[in-house]
Coordinates of C-alpha atoms in Angstrom, one line a residue:
M1 CA 15.9 36.4 7.8
S2 CA 13.4 37.0 10.5
G3 CA 14.2 40.5 11.1
E4 CA 14.1 41.7 7.5
I5 CA 11.4 44.0 6.6
E6 CA 8.5 41.7 5.1
D7 CA 7.1 44.0 2.7
K8 CA 8.5 44.8 -0.6
P9 CA 9.5 48.8 -1.1
Q10 CA 6.3 50.5 -2.7
P11 CA 5.9 53.8 -4.6
L12 CA 5.0 57.2 -3.0
M13 CA 1.6 57.1 -4.7
A14 CA 0.8 53.6 -2.6
H15 CA 1.7 55.0 0.5
L16 CA -0.3 58.1 -0.1
I17 CA -3.4 55.9 -0.8
E18 CA -2.6 53.9 2.1
L19 CA -2.6 56.8 4.3
R20 CA -5.7 58.1 2.8
A21 CA -7.5 54.9 3.6
R22 CA -6.1 55.0 7.2
L23 CA -6.9 58.7 7.6
M24 CA -10.7 57.6 6.7
W25 CA -11.1 55.1 8.9
A26 CA -9.7 57.4 11.8
V27 CA -11.9 60.2 11.1
G28 CA -14.7 57.8 10.4
A29 CA -14.7 56.2 13.7
F30 CA -14.4 59.8 15.2
F31 CA -17.1 61.2 13.5
V32 CA -19.6 58.5 14.4
A33 CA -18.3 58.3 18.2
F34 CA -19.1 62.4 18.0
L35 CA -22.5 61.8 16.8
V36 CA -23.3 59.5 19.2
C37 CA -21.5 61.3 22.3
F38 CA -23.4 64.5 21.3
Y39 CA -26.7 62.5 21.5
F40 CA -26.1 61.8 25.4
A41 CA -24.1 64.8 25.7
K42 CA -26.2 66.0 28.8
G43 CA -25.6 62.5 30.3
I44 CA -22.1 62.4 30.2
F45 CA -21.6 66.0 31.2
N46 CA -23.7 64.8 34.5
I47 CA -21.0 62.0 35.0
L48 CA -18.4 64.7 34.6
V49 CA -20.5 67.1 37.1
Q50 CA -20.4 64.1 40.0
P51 CA -16.8 64.9 41.5
F52 CA -18.4 68.5 42.1
K53 CA -21.0 66.7 43.8
W54 CA -18.8 64.7 46.1
A55 CA -16.8 68.1 46.9
V56 CA -20.1 69.7 47.9
D57 CA -20.6 66.4 50.2
W58 CA -16.9 66.8 51.8
A59 CA -17.6 70.5 52.3
G60 CA -20.6 70.0 54.6
L61 CA -23.2 71.3 52.1
A62 CA -25.1 68.2 51.1
D63 CA -28.4 69.9 51.9
K64 CA -27.7 72.4 49.0
S65 CA -28.3 71.3 45.5
V66 CA -25.5 71.4 43.0
E67 CA -26.0 74.2 40.4
L68 CA -24.3 75.2 37.4
I69 CA -25.0 78.3 35.0
Y70 CA -24.5 79.4 31.7
T71 CA -24.6 83.0 31.0
A72 CA -24.5 82.9 27.1
P73 CA -27.4 81.5 25.1
Q74 CA -25.3 79.3 23.0
E75 CA -22.7 78.7 25.9
F76 CA -24.3 75.2 27.1
F77 CA -24.7 74.2 23.5
F78 CA -21.0 74.6 22.4
T79 CA -20.4 73.0 25.9
Q80 CA -22.1 69.5 24.6
V81 CA -20.0 69.9 21.4
K82 CA -16.9 70.0 23.3
V83 CA -17.9 67.2 25.7
A84 CA -19.1 64.9 22.5
M85 CA -15.6 65.8 21.1
F86 CA -13.8 64.8 24.1
S87 CA -15.7 61.7 24.7
A88 CA -15.4 60.8 20.9
L89 CA -11.8 61.2 21.5
V90 CA -11.4 58.9 24.3
I91 CA -13.9 56.2 22.6
A92 CA -12.2 56.5 19.1
F93 CA -8.7 56.3 20.2
P94 CA -8.3 52.5 19.9
M95 CA -9.5 52.6 16.4
I96 CA -7.2 55.8 15.7
A97 CA -4.0 54.0 17.3
A98 CA -4.8 51.0 15.5
Q99 CA -4.8 52.8 12.2
V100 CA -1.6 54.3 12.8
Y101 CA 0.1 51.1 14.1
K102 CA -1.3 49.6 10.4
F103 CA 0.3 52.1 8.7
V104 CA 4.1 52.1 10.1
A105 CA 4.1 48.6 10.7
P106 CA 4.9 47.4 7.3
G107 CA 8.0 49.5 7.7
L108 CA 9.2 48.0 10.7
Y109 CA 11.3 45.3 11.4
K110 CA 9.6 42.2 13.3
N111 CA 11.4 43.0 16.4
E112 CA 10.5 46.6 16.4
R113 CA 6.7 45.6 15.9
A114 CA 7.1 43.6 19.2
A115 CA 8.7 45.9 20.8
F116 CA 6.3 48.6 19.8
L117 CA 3.0 47.0 20.2
P118 CA 2.9 46.7 24.2
F119 CA 3.6 50.4 24.2
L120 CA 0.5 50.7 21.9
I121 CA -1.8 49.2 24.6
A122 CA 0.1 50.6 27.7
S123 CA -0.3 54.3 26.6
P124 CA -4.0 54.2 26.8
L125 CA -4.1 52.4 29.8
L126 CA -1.9 54.7 31.5
F127 CA -3.7 57.8 30.5
I128 CA -7.3 56.3 31.5
L129 CA -5.4 55.6 35.1
G130 CA -4.4 59.6 35.0
G131 CA -8.0 60.5 34.1
C132 CA -9.6 57.9 37.0
L133 CA -7.2 59.9 39.6
V134 CA -8.6 63.1 38.4
Y135 CA -12.0 62.0 38.4
F136 CA -12.0 60.4 41.8
F137 CA -9.7 62.2 43.9
F138 CA -8.3 65.2 42.5
T139 CA -11.0 67.0 40.6
P140 CA -13.1 66.8 44.2
M141 CA -10.2 68.1 46.2
V142 CA -9.9 71.1 44.2
M143 CA -13.4 71.8 44.3
W144 CA -13.8 71.2 47.9
F145 CA -11.0 73.8 48.0
F146 CA -12.7 76.5 46.2
L147 CA -16.3 75.5 48.0
A148 CA -14.4 76.4 51.2
M149 CA -14.0 79.8 50.2
Q150 CA -17.9 80.5 50.1
Q151 CA -19.3 82.9 52.6
D152 CA -23.2 82.4 53.9
G153 CA -23.9 85.8 55.0
G154 CA -24.7 87.4 58.1
D155 CA -23.0 89.4 61.0
G156 CA -21.9 92.2 58.5
Q157 CA -20.6 89.8 55.8
V158 CA -22.3 89.4 52.1
S159 CA -23.4 86.1 50.9
I160 CA -21.0 84.6 48.5
Q161 CA -22.0 81.3 46.8
L162 CA -19.8 79.2 44.1
L163 CA -22.0 78.9 40.9
P164 CA -19.5 77.5 38.3
K165 CA -20.4 78.2 34.5
V166 CA -20.9 74.9 32.7
S167 CA -17.8 76.0 30.1
E168 CA -15.6 76.9 32.9
Y169 CA -16.4 73.5 34.7
L170 CA -15.7 71.7 31.9
S171 CA -12.6 73.1 31.2
L172 CA -11.3 72.8 34.4
I173 CA -11.8 68.9 34.5
M174 CA -10.9 68.3 30.8
S175 CA -7.6 70.3 31.5
L176 CA -7.0 68.1 34.7
I177 CA -7.5 65.0 32.7
F178 CA -5.7 65.7 30.0
A179 CA -2.4 67.0 31.9
F180 CA -2.7 63.7 34.3
G181 CA -3.0 61.9 31.1
L182 CA -0.1 63.1 29.6
V183 CA 2.0 63.2 32.7
F184 CA 1.3 59.4 33.0
Q185 CA 2.8 58.9 29.8
L186 CA 6.1 59.8 31.0
P187 CA 7.2 56.1 31.6
V188 CA 6.2 55.2 28.2
I189 CA 8.4 57.7 26.3
T190 CA 11.3 57.1 28.5
T191 CA 11.0 53.6 27.9
L192 CA 10.8 53.8 24.6
L193 CA 13.7 56.3 24.3
A194 CA 15.8 54.0 26.6
R195 CA 15.3 51.1 24.1
V196 CA 16.5 53.2 21.1
G197 CA 19.6 54.0 23.1
F198 CA 18.8 58.1 23.6
V199 CA 18.4 58.1 27.4
T200 CA 20.1 55.9 29.9
S201 CA 19.2 55.1 33.8
E202 CA 22.4 56.8 34.9
G203 CA 21.5 60.2 32.7
L204 CA 18.1 60.3 34.0
K205 CA 19.4 59.7 37.8
E206 CA 21.8 62.6 37.0
K207 CA 19.2 64.6 35.7
R208 CA 16.6 64.2 38.7
K209 CA 17.0 67.5 40.3
Y210 CA 15.9 68.9 36.9
A211 CA 13.4 67.0 36.3
I212 CA 11.6 67.8 39.9
V213 CA 12.0 71.5 39.2
I214 CA 10.6 70.8 35.5
A215 CA 7.6 68.8 37.3
F216 CA 6.4 71.6 39.3
V217 CA 6.8 74.3 36.9
A218 CA 4.6 72.2 34.6
A219 CA 2.2 71.7 37.4
A220 CA 1.8 75.3 37.8
I221 CA 1.3 75.9 34.2
L222 CA -1.1 72.8 33.5
T223 CA -3.1 73.1 36.6
P224 CA -5.5 75.7 37.8
P225 CA -3.8 78.0 40.4
D226 CA -4.4 76.1 43.6
P227 CA -1.5 74.4 45.8
I228 CA -3.8 71.2 45.6
S229 CA -4.0 70.5 42.2
Q230 CA -0.4 71.5 41.8
I231 CA 1.2 69.4 44.2
G232 CA -1.2 66.8 43.2
L233 CA 0.2 66.8 39.6
A234 CA 4.2 67.3 40.6
L235 CA 3.9 64.8 43.0
P236 CA 3.0 61.7 40.7
A237 CA 5.3 63.1 38.0
I238 CA 7.9 62.7 40.2
L239 CA 7.1 59.3 41.1
L240 CA 6.6 58.5 37.6
Y241 CA 10.0 59.8 36.6
E242 CA 11.5 57.3 39.4
I243 CA 9.4 54.6 37.9
S244 CA 11.0 55.5 34.3
I245 CA 14.7 55.1 35.5
Y246 CA 13.8 51.6 36.9
T247 CA 12.2 50.5 33.6
A248 CA 15.6 52.1 31.5
R249 CA 17.5 50.0 34.1
L250 CA 15.5 46.7 33.0
I251 CA 16.0 47.5 29.4
E252 CA 19.8 48.2 29.9
R253 CA 20.1 44.7 31.8
Q254 CA 17.9 43.0 29.3
R255 CA 20.2 44.2 26.4
A256 CA 23.2 43.4 28.4
R257 CA 22.0 39.7 28.5
D258 CA 21.0 39.8 25.1
T259 CA 24.5 40.9 23.9
L260 CA 26.5 38.2 26.1
A261 CA 23.6 35.6 24.6
R262 CA 24.4 36.7 20.8
E263 CA 28.4 37.0 21.8
A264 CA 28.0 33.5 22.9
A265 CA 26.4 31.9 19.8
D266 CA 28.7 33.7 17.6
A267 CA 31.5 32.3 19.7
E268 CA 30.4 29.0 19.3
K269 CA 29.6 29.3 15.8
N270 CA 33.3 30.3 15.1
A271 CA 34.4 27.5 17.1
G272 CA 32.5 24.9 15.2

């Protein structure tokens, strides 16, 4: 039968050997990507600083150079290590996800494999979409907000300039990228739960008011303490929740059509 599991049951040792092989491929891909990214860590960091440069232009400070500092001898070295690890995880994710899929695929039915594979593709794409939103819009907006608090000095005022530490700037942009990337996984998670029957569109609609509150609470926890980034994360989360309700409704309609088709086929078979 087409829905049956193709692979025969294997002993525990065979599964452990397979798991070790998949882990070696995943860790090896991450390690190679880390070495390459560490070699280019300064260039990658300069790319991550670009939103700060845009914020400087927006604040009308284009005549001033963008400066970041580090206050401990080892700070910039460990910042480069973090940059390399972050970049390596992004680059190696397709290989890591492929190894996870290859490990679990033999235990899935054919229809489950067909249902799981699109989400394996959609998940990194949505994460990248969230990261791009952070890079091209929210990080410049957040940095512009902080730059607006500077004082030039004179007329009885002291000069107060924003000089971010390299480690703190990296932590800021990485936390924003991860926060938005995780929030953008909401349609994938809810669609998977709807496929297995754990959630329904009606249930999601009934819990909408709680989801809105949770979205703002999560935004307050995951983002810096400024209203721009918090509202900027909460609003896409609410929009993605509405998209999740719509996708759950589509899945329910498809399931209803499949049930009717199956019942019609059974009735025709019994009549014959």
